[in-house]
Amino acid sequence: MLKTGLLATVLLIFVSLSLPLQAARYQFSVKGVKGTLYDNVMLYLEKYTETEQSPGLRFNNELEQDVQTAMQALGYYHSDVQISYPSDDSTLISVSISANDPVRIASTDIAISGAAENDADFVNLLSQQAPQRGDVLHHGRYDALKSALKSLALRKGYFDANFDTAQLRIAPELNQAFIRLHFNSGRRFHFGPVSFSNHQIAEERLQTLLPFDNNDPYLASQLGELNQALADTGWFSSILVEADTSQMQQGHLPIKVQLEPQRRNIIETGIGYSTDVKSRLKLNWNKPWLNKAGHSLSSKLALSEIEQSVEAAYKLPLLSVSKDYYQVQLGFRNRDNQDTQSRESNLALERHWALQNKWHRTASVRWLYEDFTQADQSDTISLIMPGISYSRTRQSEGAMPLSADRLLLGVEVSDEAWGSDASFVRLRGRAGWIGSLTDRHRFVTRLDGGAILMEGLSQLPPSLRFFAGGDNSIRGYAYETVSPRNAQNELTGGRYMLTAALEYQYRLKGNWWLAAFSDYGSAWDDTPQWQQGVGVGVRWASPVGPIRLDFAWGLDEPGKGFQLHLALGPEL
């Protein structure tokens, strides 16, 4: 019986020792410091939020040492730290700190030698980040400066760069620190020859995409620019741009570009819906490259209840592939909406230029043939219209960017002197802006306008007249129902159009937003009849773009009433 009891006791002790200790969760109240000092202390104390250590002398000493280390990292080497437990709950710990006088930088000896001695980027880096005499010592900033010098050297091709001297001496008893940094950049490497492998496009075409010339000083960002330029062509499914460091010779760095051709045929299908055109079926057939010159062909078919269209575009890149190209477009469209029935054919020759600051210029000559009925007027017309447009789009990342702007200005001219059935000038402009206050508050504004300079509209087809109303115009009114009307109250289209939108959005959670908006505008011939729509909506930043659901009310006649708007696509 005694043996049995002894055995049970031993087993109980063994099991107790083998069970893991329950982790304690400590909470700290830190007093006496604030700002970056407080943040750094709390960072060092994070490891104690869940630990198996129990309060005691050893635990207190370790805790005090970590607080001292946190203070010293920011230059405070004489801090007084008091640890106490203000209640019976040993997991609540009070940390009182007296920072006392900090260590300050008494002298600095920071110098750059080698080819980067007079490099403006290095000079600018030192002017912004180098510690100054009298500054409180900050170990993080000292280490950050060293890292920044090494990083900048690698980005700019100083591959032999190193520190001849890197010393930080501290005299805590004097509250003084002495910094000595001598950075030797060595020589700067230059771009060597660029080789392309596994490409189906003529190499002379690819060479025009290079943002640098042979023997230019190396700059890592230009490799990224080359990668982006190759991707923008659509010719390749895989792109790898890398420096061939194994072949560096006499200060030159060869560049290797490994490519995989894009498929010769890409077919995309889609089904969509918007309240403007109802259900829509789309079919896109693209041939990203047709020959070694990089010509491409794209075609689109779109079918909806009120509109059916098919169009094709043949693109011919010029010597500067990413910036200049010709494009021939052919399209057919049939429309049956409200008081508009039309069948139109378009043939256009376009010349495109990519300009500085993201501006894009397009010069074109377009032939339009349209057989139409607009309200009580039926006719056919043939027009030859040279034109020019300028556009620019900039935005931050994301399906719903926190900042963006878009501008479009265009003009087309028709004259009977070169075979058109009518003479006129058509002006078009559009502007949009997206801004934000933090990542929860977003603002969207749009301004859209147009004008036709001619005697009257009787000769012009509906595709050139102006209508307003709909998802991307004046919400609260049906698609293209804001327009002048004839005696039978039928829509005739206007010579002028101007609309504006102001919208505020609030992020509910994740990719979901609430919106409130007001739209205002008109399409008119002689005197505008301004119409306003207001409403609220929901936004979802989906993987394929913003989806917008709006509940809108038109406030003015004609067309006054409630409209539900559902749309998918860019907001500007």
Coordinates of C-alpha atoms in Angstrom, one line a residue:
M1 CA 0.0 0.0 0.0
L2 CA 2.9 2.3 0.8
K3 CA 4.6 1.5 -2.4
T4 CA 1.4 2.3 -4.4
G5 CA 1.0 5.7 -2.7
L6 CA 4.7 6.6 -3.3
L7 CA 4.4 5.6 -7.0
A8 CA 1.3 7.8 -7.4
T9 CA 3.1 10.7 -5.9
V10 CA 6.1 10.3 -8.2
L11 CA 3.8 10.1 -11.2
L12 CA 2.0 13.2 -10.2
I13 CA 5.3 15.2 -9.8
F14 CA 6.5 13.9 -13.2
V15 CA 3.2 14.9 -15.0
S16 CA 3.3 18.3 -13.3
L17 CA 6.9 18.9 -14.5
S18 CA 6.2 17.8 -18.0
L19 CA 3.2 20.1 -18.5
P20 CA 4.1 23.4 -20.2
L21 CA 3.9 26.6 -18.2
Q22 CA 1.0 28.8 -19.1
A23 CA 2.2 31.9 -20.9
A24 CA 1.7 35.1 -19.0
R25 CA 0.3 38.2 -20.8
Y26 CA 1.9 41.3 -19.3
Q27 CA 0.5 44.9 -19.7
F28 CA 2.7 47.9 -19.4
S29 CA 2.1 51.4 -18.3
V30 CA 5.1 53.5 -19.4
K31 CA 5.5 56.9 -17.8
G32 CA 8.1 59.7 -18.2
V33 CA 8.7 59.5 -21.9
K34 CA 6.7 60.2 -25.1
G35 CA 6.9 60.4 -28.8
T36 CA 9.6 58.3 -30.4
L37 CA 11.1 57.4 -27.1
Y38 CA 7.8 56.0 -25.9
D39 CA 7.3 54.1 -29.2
N40 CA 10.8 52.6 -29.1
V41 CA 10.4 51.4 -25.4
M42 CA 7.0 49.8 -26.3
L43 CA 8.6 48.1 -29.2
Y44 CA 11.2 46.5 -27.0
L45 CA 8.5 45.4 -24.5
E46 CA 6.4 43.7 -27.1
K47 CA 8.2 40.4 -26.5
Y48 CA 6.8 40.4 -22.9
T49 CA 3.1 40.5 -24.0
E50 CA 3.2 36.7 -24.0
T51 CA 6.1 35.0 -22.1
E52 CA 6.6 32.1 -19.7
Q53 CA 8.7 34.2 -17.4
S54 CA 7.4 34.9 -13.9
P55 CA 7.9 38.2 -12.0
G56 CA 11.0 38.2 -9.9
L57 CA 14.4 39.7 -9.6
R58 CA 15.7 38.1 -12.8
F59 CA 12.6 39.1 -14.7
N60 CA 12.9 42.7 -13.4
N61 CA 16.6 43.0 -14.3
E62 CA 16.0 41.7 -17.8
L63 CA 13.0 44.1 -18.2
E64 CA 15.1 47.1 -17.0
Q65 CA 17.9 46.2 -19.4
D66 CA 15.6 46.1 -22.4
V67 CA 14.2 49.5 -21.5
Q68 CA 17.8 50.9 -21.1
T69 CA 18.7 49.4 -24.5
A70 CA 15.6 51.1 -26.1
M71 CA 16.6 54.4 -24.6
Q72 CA 20.3 54.1 -25.6
A73 CA 19.3 53.4 -29.2
L74 CA 18.0 57.0 -29.3
G75 CA 20.9 58.5 -27.5
Y76 CA 19.8 58.4 -23.8
Y77 CA 22.6 56.5 -21.9
H78 CA 21.8 57.7 -18.4
S79 CA 18.2 56.8 -18.0
D80 CA 16.8 55.9 -14.6
V81 CA 14.2 53.0 -14.8
Q82 CA 11.9 52.0 -12.0
I83 CA 9.8 48.8 -12.3
S84 CA 6.8 48.4 -10.0
Y85 CA 3.5 46.4 -9.6
P86 CA 0.8 48.8 -8.7
S87 CA -1.8 46.1 -7.9
D88 CA -2.1 42.5 -6.8
D89 CA -2.3 41.5 -10.4
S90 CA 1.4 40.7 -11.3
T91 CA 0.7 41.0 -15.0
L92 CA 0.1 44.8 -14.7
I93 CA 3.5 46.4 -14.7
S94 CA 4.4 50.1 -14.3
V95 CA 7.6 51.4 -15.9
S96 CA 8.7 54.8 -14.8
I97 CA 11.6 56.4 -16.8
S98 CA 13.7 59.5 -16.2
A99 CA 15.5 60.1 -19.5
N100 CA 18.1 62.6 -18.2
D101 CA 20.6 64.3 -20.5
P102 CA 21.2 62.6 -23.9
V103 CA 24.4 61.9 -25.7
R104 CA 25.0 64.5 -28.5
I105 CA 27.2 64.4 -31.5
A106 CA 30.4 66.3 -30.8
S107 CA 32.0 65.9 -34.2
T108 CA 31.4 64.4 -37.6
D109 CA 33.9 63.4 -40.3
I110 CA 31.8 62.2 -43.3
A111 CA 33.4 62.1 -46.7
I112 CA 32.8 60.5 -50.1
S113 CA 35.7 59.6 -52.3
G114 CA 36.0 58.0 -55.7
A115 CA 33.8 58.7 -58.8
A116 CA 30.8 59.6 -56.7
E117 CA 32.6 62.4 -54.9
N118 CA 30.7 65.1 -56.9
D119 CA 27.7 63.0 -57.8
A120 CA 24.6 65.2 -57.1
D121 CA 22.6 62.3 -55.7
F122 CA 25.2 61.5 -53.1
V123 CA 25.6 65.2 -52.2
N124 CA 21.9 65.5 -51.8
L125 CA 21.7 62.3 -49.7
L126 CA 24.3 63.7 -47.3
S127 CA 22.6 67.1 -47.1
Q128 CA 19.3 65.3 -46.1
Q129 CA 20.4 62.5 -43.9
A130 CA 23.9 63.1 -42.5
P131 CA 23.9 63.8 -38.7
Q132 CA 25.0 67.2 -37.6
R133 CA 27.1 68.4 -34.7
G134 CA 24.8 69.0 -31.7
D135 CA 22.2 66.4 -32.8
V136 CA 21.1 63.9 -30.2
L137 CA 22.7 60.5 -31.1
H138 CA 20.3 58.2 -33.0
H139 CA 21.7 54.8 -33.8
G140 CA 18.9 54.0 -36.2
R141 CA 19.7 57.1 -38.3
Y142 CA 23.4 56.4 -38.3
D143 CA 22.7 52.8 -39.6
A144 CA 20.2 54.2 -42.1
L145 CA 22.7 56.6 -43.6
K146 CA 25.2 53.7 -44.1
S147 CA 22.5 51.6 -45.7
A148 CA 21.4 54.5 -47.9
L149 CA 24.9 55.1 -49.2
K150 CA 25.4 51.4 -50.1
S151 CA 21.9 51.2 -51.7
L152 CA 22.4 54.4 -53.8
A153 CA 25.8 53.1 -54.9
L154 CA 24.3 49.8 -56.2
R155 CA 21.5 51.6 -58.0
K156 CA 23.9 53.9 -59.8
G157 CA 26.5 51.4 -60.7
Y158 CA 29.2 51.9 -58.1
F159 CA 29.6 48.2 -57.6
D160 CA 33.0 48.4 -55.9
A161 CA 31.8 50.8 -53.3
N162 CA 32.7 50.2 -49.6
F163 CA 33.5 52.0 -46.4
D164 CA 37.2 52.7 -45.8
T165 CA 36.2 53.8 -42.3
A166 CA 32.9 53.4 -40.4
Q167 CA 33.3 54.4 -36.8
L168 CA 30.9 55.5 -34.1
R169 CA 32.6 56.2 -30.8
I170 CA 30.6 57.1 -27.7
A171 CA 31.8 58.7 -24.5
P172 CA 28.8 58.2 -22.2
E173 CA 30.5 59.9 -19.3
L174 CA 30.9 63.1 -21.4
N175 CA 27.5 62.7 -23.2
Q176 CA 29.4 62.9 -26.5
A177 CA 29.5 60.8 -29.7
F178 CA 32.1 61.0 -32.5
I179 CA 31.2 59.9 -36.1
R180 CA 33.7 59.0 -38.8
L181 CA 32.4 57.7 -42.1
H182 CA 34.7 57.5 -45.2
F183 CA 32.8 56.0 -48.1
N184 CA 34.8 55.1 -51.2
S185 CA 32.6 54.6 -54.2
G186 CA 35.2 53.4 -56.6
R187 CA 34.5 53.7 -60.3
R188 CA 31.1 53.9 -61.8
F189 CA 30.2 51.1 -64.2
H190 CA 28.5 51.8 -67.6
F191 CA 26.0 50.0 -69.7
G192 CA 27.5 47.4 -72.0
P193 CA 25.9 45.7 -75.0
V194 CA 22.3 44.5 -74.7
S195 CA 21.5 41.0 -75.9
F196 CA 18.0 39.7 -76.6
S197 CA 17.2 36.0 -76.6
N198 CA 14.2 33.9 -77.9
H199 CA 12.5 36.9 -79.6
Q200 CA 10.2 36.8 -82.6
I201 CA 10.5 40.6 -83.3
A202 CA 13.3 42.1 -85.3
E203 CA 16.1 43.1 -83.0
E204 CA 16.4 46.6 -84.5
R205 CA 12.8 47.1 -83.3
L206 CA 13.7 46.0 -79.8
Q207 CA 16.7 48.2 -79.7
T208 CA 14.5 51.3 -80.1
L209 CA 12.9 50.5 -76.7
L210 CA 16.2 50.9 -74.8
P211 CA 16.0 54.0 -72.5
F212 CA 19.8 54.1 -72.5
D213 CA 22.7 54.0 -75.0
N214 CA 25.8 51.8 -74.9
N215 CA 28.4 53.3 -72.6
D216 CA 25.8 55.4 -70.6
P217 CA 26.4 55.4 -66.8
Y218 CA 24.5 52.5 -65.2
L219 CA 21.2 53.2 -63.6
A220 CA 19.1 50.4 -62.2
S221 CA 15.8 52.2 -62.7
Q222 CA 16.4 52.2 -66.4
L223 CA 16.3 48.4 -66.4
G224 CA 12.8 48.7 -64.9
E225 CA 11.9 51.2 -67.7
L226 CA 13.1 48.7 -70.3
N227 CA 11.1 45.9 -68.7
Q228 CA 8.0 48.1 -68.8
A229 CA 8.5 49.3 -72.4
L230 CA 8.8 45.6 -73.5
A231 CA 5.6 44.7 -71.6
D232 CA 3.7 47.7 -73.1
T233 CA 4.2 46.3 -76.6
G234 CA 2.1 43.2 -75.8
W235 CA 4.5 41.1 -77.9
F236 CA 5.8 38.9 -75.0
S237 CA 4.3 36.6 -72.4
S238 CA 7.5 36.6 -70.2
I239 CA 10.2 39.2 -69.8
L240 CA 13.4 39.0 -67.7
V241 CA 15.9 41.9 -67.8
E242 CA 19.1 41.4 -65.8
A243 CA 22.6 42.6 -65.6
D244 CA 25.2 40.0 -66.5
T245 CA 27.7 40.6 -63.7
S246 CA 29.7 37.6 -64.7
Q247 CA 30.7 39.3 -67.9
M248 CA 31.7 42.7 -66.5
Q249 CA 34.8 44.0 -68.4
Q250 CA 36.6 47.3 -68.2
G251 CA 33.9 49.0 -66.3
H252 CA 31.1 47.9 -68.6
L253 CA 28.1 45.8 -67.6
P254 CA 26.3 43.7 -70.3
I255 CA 22.5 43.4 -70.1
K256 CA 20.7 40.2 -70.9
V257 CA 17.0 40.2 -71.9
Q258 CA 15.3 36.8 -71.9
L259 CA 11.9 36.8 -73.7
E260 CA 9.0 34.5 -74.4
P261 CA 6.7 35.3 -77.3
Q262 CA 3.1 36.1 -76.6
R263 CA 0.5 33.7 -78.2
R264 CA -0.4 34.6 -81.7
N265 CA -4.1 34.6 -81.0
I266 CA -5.8 35.8 -77.8
I267 CA -9.6 35.4 -77.5
E268 CA -11.5 37.1 -74.7
T269 CA -15.2 36.9 -74.0
G270 CA -17.4 38.7 -71.5
I271 CA -20.9 39.3 -70.4
G272 CA -21.8 42.5 -68.7
Y273 CA -24.7 44.7 -67.7
S274 CA -25.3 48.5 -67.3
T275 CA -28.5 50.4 -67.1
D276 CA -27.4 52.5 -70.1
V277 CA -27.1 49.7 -72.7
K278 CA -28.6 46.8 -70.6
S279 CA -27.1 43.3 -71.1
R280 CA -24.0 43.2 -73.2
L281 CA -22.0 40.4 -74.8
K282 CA -18.4 41.1 -75.8
L283 CA -15.9 39.1 -77.9
N284 CA -12.4 40.3 -78.4
W285 CA -9.9 38.7 -80.8
N286 CA -6.3 40.0 -80.6
K287 CA -3.2 39.1 -82.6
P288 CA -0.5 40.7 -80.6
W289 CA 2.1 40.3 -83.4
L290 CA 1.8 39.4 -87.0
N291 CA 5.3 39.8 -88.3
K292 CA 8.9 40.7 -87.3
A293 CA 8.0 44.3 -87.6
G294 CA 5.6 44.0 -84.7
H295 CA 2.4 44.8 -86.5
S296 CA -0.7 43.8 -84.6
L297 CA -4.4 43.3 -85.2
S298 CA -7.3 43.7 -82.7
S299 CA -11.0 43.2 -83.3
K300 CA -14.0 43.7 -81.0
L301 CA -17.6 42.6 -81.2
A302 CA -20.2 44.0 -78.8
L303 CA -23.9 43.1 -78.7
S304 CA -26.5 44.8 -76.5
E305 CA -30.2 45.5 -76.7
I306 CA -29.8 49.0 -78.1
E307 CA -26.4 48.8 -79.8
Q308 CA -24.4 46.3 -81.8
S309 CA -20.9 47.1 -83.1
V310 CA -17.9 45.5 -84.6
E311 CA -14.5 47.1 -85.1
A312 CA -11.0 46.2 -86.0
A313 CA -7.7 48.1 -85.6
Y314 CA -4.4 47.4 -87.4
K315 CA -1.4 48.9 -85.6
L316 CA 1.9 49.7 -87.3
P317 CA 4.7 50.7 -84.9
L318 CA 7.3 53.2 -86.2
L319 CA 11.0 53.3 -85.4
S320 CA 10.3 54.4 -81.8
V321 CA 8.0 51.5 -81.0
S322 CA 6.7 52.5 -77.6
K323 CA 6.0 56.1 -78.5
D324 CA 5.0 56.4 -82.2
Y325 CA 2.7 54.3 -84.4
Y326 CA 0.1 54.4 -87.1
Q327 CA -3.3 52.8 -86.7
V328 CA -6.0 52.0 -89.2
Q329 CA -9.5 51.5 -87.7
L330 CA -12.6 50.1 -89.4
G331 CA -15.9 49.9 -87.5
F332 CA -19.6 49.4 -88.0
R333 CA -22.4 50.2 -85.5
N334 CA -26.1 49.9 -85.4
R335 CA -28.1 51.8 -82.8
D336 CA -31.8 51.8 -81.8
N337 CA -32.3 53.9 -78.7
Q338 CA -35.1 56.3 -77.7
D339 CA -35.8 58.4 -80.8
T340 CA -32.5 57.4 -82.6
Q341 CA -32.0 54.7 -85.2
S342 CA -28.7 54.8 -87.1
R343 CA -26.4 52.6 -89.0
E344 CA -22.9 54.0 -89.2
S345 CA -19.6 53.0 -90.9
N346 CA -16.2 54.5 -89.8
L347 CA -12.8 54.2 -91.4
A348 CA -10.0 56.1 -89.8
L349 CA -6.2 56.6 -90.2
E350 CA -4.5 57.7 -87.0
R351 CA -1.0 58.8 -86.1
H352 CA -0.1 58.5 -82.4
W353 CA 2.7 60.1 -80.4
A354 CA 3.6 59.5 -76.7
L355 CA 4.7 62.9 -75.5
Q356 CA 6.4 64.0 -72.2
N357 CA 4.6 64.1 -68.9
K358 CA 2.3 61.3 -70.0
W359 CA 0.5 63.3 -72.7
H360 CA -0.7 61.4 -75.8
R361 CA -1.3 63.1 -79.2
T362 CA -3.4 61.7 -81.9
A363 CA -3.8 63.1 -85.4
S364 CA -6.4 61.5 -87.6
V365 CA -8.5 61.5 -90.8
R366 CA -11.9 59.8 -90.4
W367 CA -14.5 58.9 -93.0
L368 CA -18.0 58.5 -91.6
Y369 CA -21.0 57.2 -93.5
E370 CA -24.3 57.2 -91.5
D371 CA -27.9 56.2 -92.5
F372 CA -30.1 57.6 -89.7
T373 CA -33.5 58.6 -88.3
Q374 CA -33.4 61.1 -85.5
A375 CA -36.9 62.0 -84.3
D376 CA -38.8 63.2 -87.4
Q377 CA -35.7 63.5 -89.6
S378 CA -34.3 60.7 -91.9
D379 CA -31.2 61.1 -94.0
T380 CA -27.8 59.7 -95.1
I381 CA -24.5 61.5 -94.8
S382 CA -20.9 61.1 -95.8
L383 CA -18.3 63.1 -93.9
I384 CA -14.5 63.4 -94.1
M385 CA -13.1 64.8 -90.9
P386 CA -9.4 65.5 -90.1
G387 CA -8.9 65.9 -86.4
I388 CA -6.4 66.1 -83.5
S389 CA -6.6 65.3 -79.8
Y390 CA -4.5 65.5 -76.7
S391 CA -5.1 63.3 -73.7
R392 CA -3.4 62.4 -70.4
T393 CA -4.2 59.9 -67.7
R394 CA -2.4 59.6 -64.4
Q395 CA -3.3 57.5 -61.4
S396 CA -2.0 55.7 -58.3
E397 CA -2.3 52.0 -57.9
G398 CA -5.4 50.0 -57.2
A399 CA -8.8 49.3 -58.7
M400 CA -10.1 52.5 -57.0
P401 CA -7.0 54.8 -56.9
L402 CA -6.7 57.3 -54.1
S403 CA -5.4 59.9 -56.6
A404 CA -5.9 60.2 -60.4
D405 CA -6.6 62.8 -63.1
R406 CA -7.6 62.6 -66.7
L407 CA -7.7 65.3 -69.4
L408 CA -9.0 65.0 -73.0
L409 CA -9.1 67.8 -75.6
G410 CA -10.1 67.1 -79.2
V411 CA -11.3 68.8 -82.4
E412 CA -12.6 67.4 -85.7
V413 CA -13.2 69.5 -88.9
S414 CA -15.5 68.8 -91.8
D415 CA -15.8 70.9 -95.0
E416 CA -17.6 70.5 -98.3
A417 CA -14.4 71.7 -100.0
W418 CA -12.8 68.2 -99.6
G419 CA -16.0 66.2 -100.3
S420 CA -18.0 66.2 -97.1
D421 CA -21.7 66.6 -97.2
A422 CA -21.5 69.3 -94.4
S423 CA -19.1 71.9 -93.1
F424 CA -18.6 72.3 -89.3
V425 CA -16.1 72.2 -86.4
R426 CA -16.7 69.8 -83.6
L427 CA -15.0 70.4 -80.2
R428 CA -14.8 67.9 -77.4
G429 CA -13.3 68.1 -73.9
R430 CA -13.3 66.0 -70.7
A431 CA -11.6 66.4 -67.4
G432 CA -11.7 64.3 -64.2
W433 CA -10.0 64.3 -60.9
I434 CA -9.9 61.9 -57.9
G435 CA -8.4 62.9 -54.6
S436 CA -8.5 61.6 -51.0
L437 CA -8.2 62.6 -47.4
T438 CA -6.6 59.5 -45.8
D439 CA -7.5 56.1 -47.1
R440 CA -11.2 56.3 -46.0
H441 CA -12.4 59.6 -47.6
R442 CA -12.4 59.9 -51.4
F443 CA -13.6 62.6 -53.8
V444 CA -14.5 62.2 -57.5
T445 CA -15.2 65.1 -59.9
R446 CA -15.9 65.1 -63.6
L447 CA -16.5 67.8 -66.2
D448 CA -17.6 66.9 -69.8
G449 CA -18.3 69.3 -72.6
G450 CA -18.7 69.7 -76.3
A451 CA -19.7 72.1 -79.0
I452 CA -20.6 72.0 -82.8
L453 CA -19.8 75.2 -84.7
M454 CA -22.3 75.4 -87.6
E455 CA -25.6 77.0 -88.6
G456 CA -27.9 74.1 -87.6
L457 CA -28.0 70.4 -86.8
S458 CA -30.4 69.2 -89.5
Q459 CA -27.5 67.8 -91.6
L460 CA -25.6 66.1 -88.8
P461 CA -26.1 62.4 -87.9
P462 CA -26.9 61.5 -84.2
S463 CA -23.4 60.1 -83.6
L464 CA -22.1 63.6 -83.8
R465 CA -24.9 65.4 -81.9
F466 CA -24.8 65.8 -78.1
F467 CA -27.0 63.9 -75.6
A468 CA -26.7 63.8 -71.8
G469 CA -28.1 61.6 -69.0
G470 CA -27.1 58.1 -67.8
D471 CA -24.5 56.2 -65.7
N472 CA -21.5 58.4 -66.7
S473 CA -23.4 61.7 -67.4
I474 CA -26.3 63.1 -65.3
R475 CA -27.5 60.4 -63.0
G476 CA -31.2 60.4 -62.2
Y477 CA -32.0 60.6 -65.9
A478 CA -32.2 57.7 -68.4
Y479 CA -29.5 57.2 -71.0
E480 CA -29.2 60.1 -73.5
T481 CA -32.6 61.6 -72.5
V482 CA -31.3 65.0 -71.7
S483 CA -31.6 66.8 -75.1
P484 CA -33.5 69.4 -77.0
R485 CA -36.9 68.1 -78.2
N486 CA -39.1 68.8 -81.2
A487 CA -42.8 69.7 -81.2
Q488 CA -43.7 66.0 -80.8
N489 CA -41.5 65.9 -77.7
E490 CA -39.0 63.7 -79.5
L491 CA -35.3 63.9 -78.7
T492 CA -33.3 65.7 -81.4
G493 CA -29.8 66.1 -79.9
G494 CA -28.0 69.3 -79.2
R495 CA -25.2 71.6 -80.6
Y496 CA -23.7 72.1 -77.1
M497 CA -23.3 69.9 -74.0
L498 CA -21.9 70.5 -70.6
T499 CA -22.1 68.2 -67.5
A500 CA -20.5 68.2 -64.1
A501 CA -20.4 65.6 -61.3
L502 CA -19.2 65.9 -57.7
E503 CA -19.1 62.8 -55.6
Y504 CA -17.9 61.9 -52.0
Q505 CA -17.1 58.3 -51.0
Y506 CA -16.5 56.8 -47.6
R507 CA -14.8 53.4 -47.2
L508 CA -17.0 51.1 -45.1
K509 CA -14.6 48.1 -44.9
G510 CA -12.0 46.7 -47.2
N511 CA -13.1 47.2 -50.8
W512 CA -16.6 48.5 -50.0
W513 CA -17.5 52.2 -50.2
L514 CA -20.6 54.4 -49.7
A515 CA -21.1 57.3 -52.1
A516 CA -23.2 60.5 -52.2
F517 CA -23.2 62.6 -55.4
S518 CA -24.7 65.5 -57.3
D519 CA -24.7 65.8 -61.1
Y520 CA -25.6 68.9 -63.1
G521 CA -25.7 69.7 -66.8
S522 CA -27.6 70.0 -70.1
A523 CA -27.4 69.5 -73.8
W524 CA -28.9 72.3 -75.9
D525 CA -29.1 74.3 -79.1
D526 CA -29.7 77.9 -78.1
T527 CA -30.5 78.2 -74.3
P528 CA -29.5 75.5 -71.8
Q529 CA -32.2 73.9 -69.6
W530 CA -30.1 72.8 -66.7
Q531 CA -31.0 69.5 -65.0
Q532 CA -29.7 68.2 -61.7
G533 CA -29.6 64.7 -60.3
V534 CA -28.7 63.7 -56.8
G535 CA -28.3 60.3 -55.1
V536 CA -26.4 57.8 -53.0
G537 CA -24.6 54.6 -54.1
V538 CA -22.4 51.7 -53.2
R539 CA -19.0 51.0 -54.7
W540 CA -17.1 47.7 -54.8
A541 CA -13.4 47.6 -55.9
S542 CA -13.7 44.3 -57.7
P543 CA -10.7 42.5 -59.3
V544 CA -11.9 43.6 -62.7
G545 CA -12.5 47.2 -61.8
P546 CA -15.0 49.4 -59.8
I547 CA -18.6 48.2 -59.8
R548 CA -21.0 51.1 -59.1
L549 CA -24.6 50.9 -58.0
D550 CA -26.4 54.2 -57.7
F551 CA -29.8 55.3 -56.5
A552 CA -30.5 58.6 -58.2
W553 CA -33.3 61.2 -58.4
G554 CA -33.7 63.7 -61.2
L555 CA -34.9 67.0 -59.8
D556 CA -35.9 68.8 -63.0
E557 CA -38.4 68.4 -65.8
P558 CA -38.5 66.7 -68.3
G559 CA -37.3 63.4 -67.0
K560 CA -37.8 64.0 -63.3
G561 CA -38.0 60.9 -61.3
F562 CA -36.0 57.9 -59.8
Q563 CA -33.3 56.0 -61.7
L564 CA -31.3 53.0 -60.8
H565 CA -27.8 53.0 -62.3
L566 CA -25.4 50.0 -62.4
A567 CA -22.0 50.3 -64.1
L568 CA -18.6 48.6 -64.3
G569 CA -15.5 50.4 -65.3
P570 CA -13.2 53.4 -64.7
E571 CA -14.7 56.3 -62.9
L572 CA -13.0 59.0 -65.0

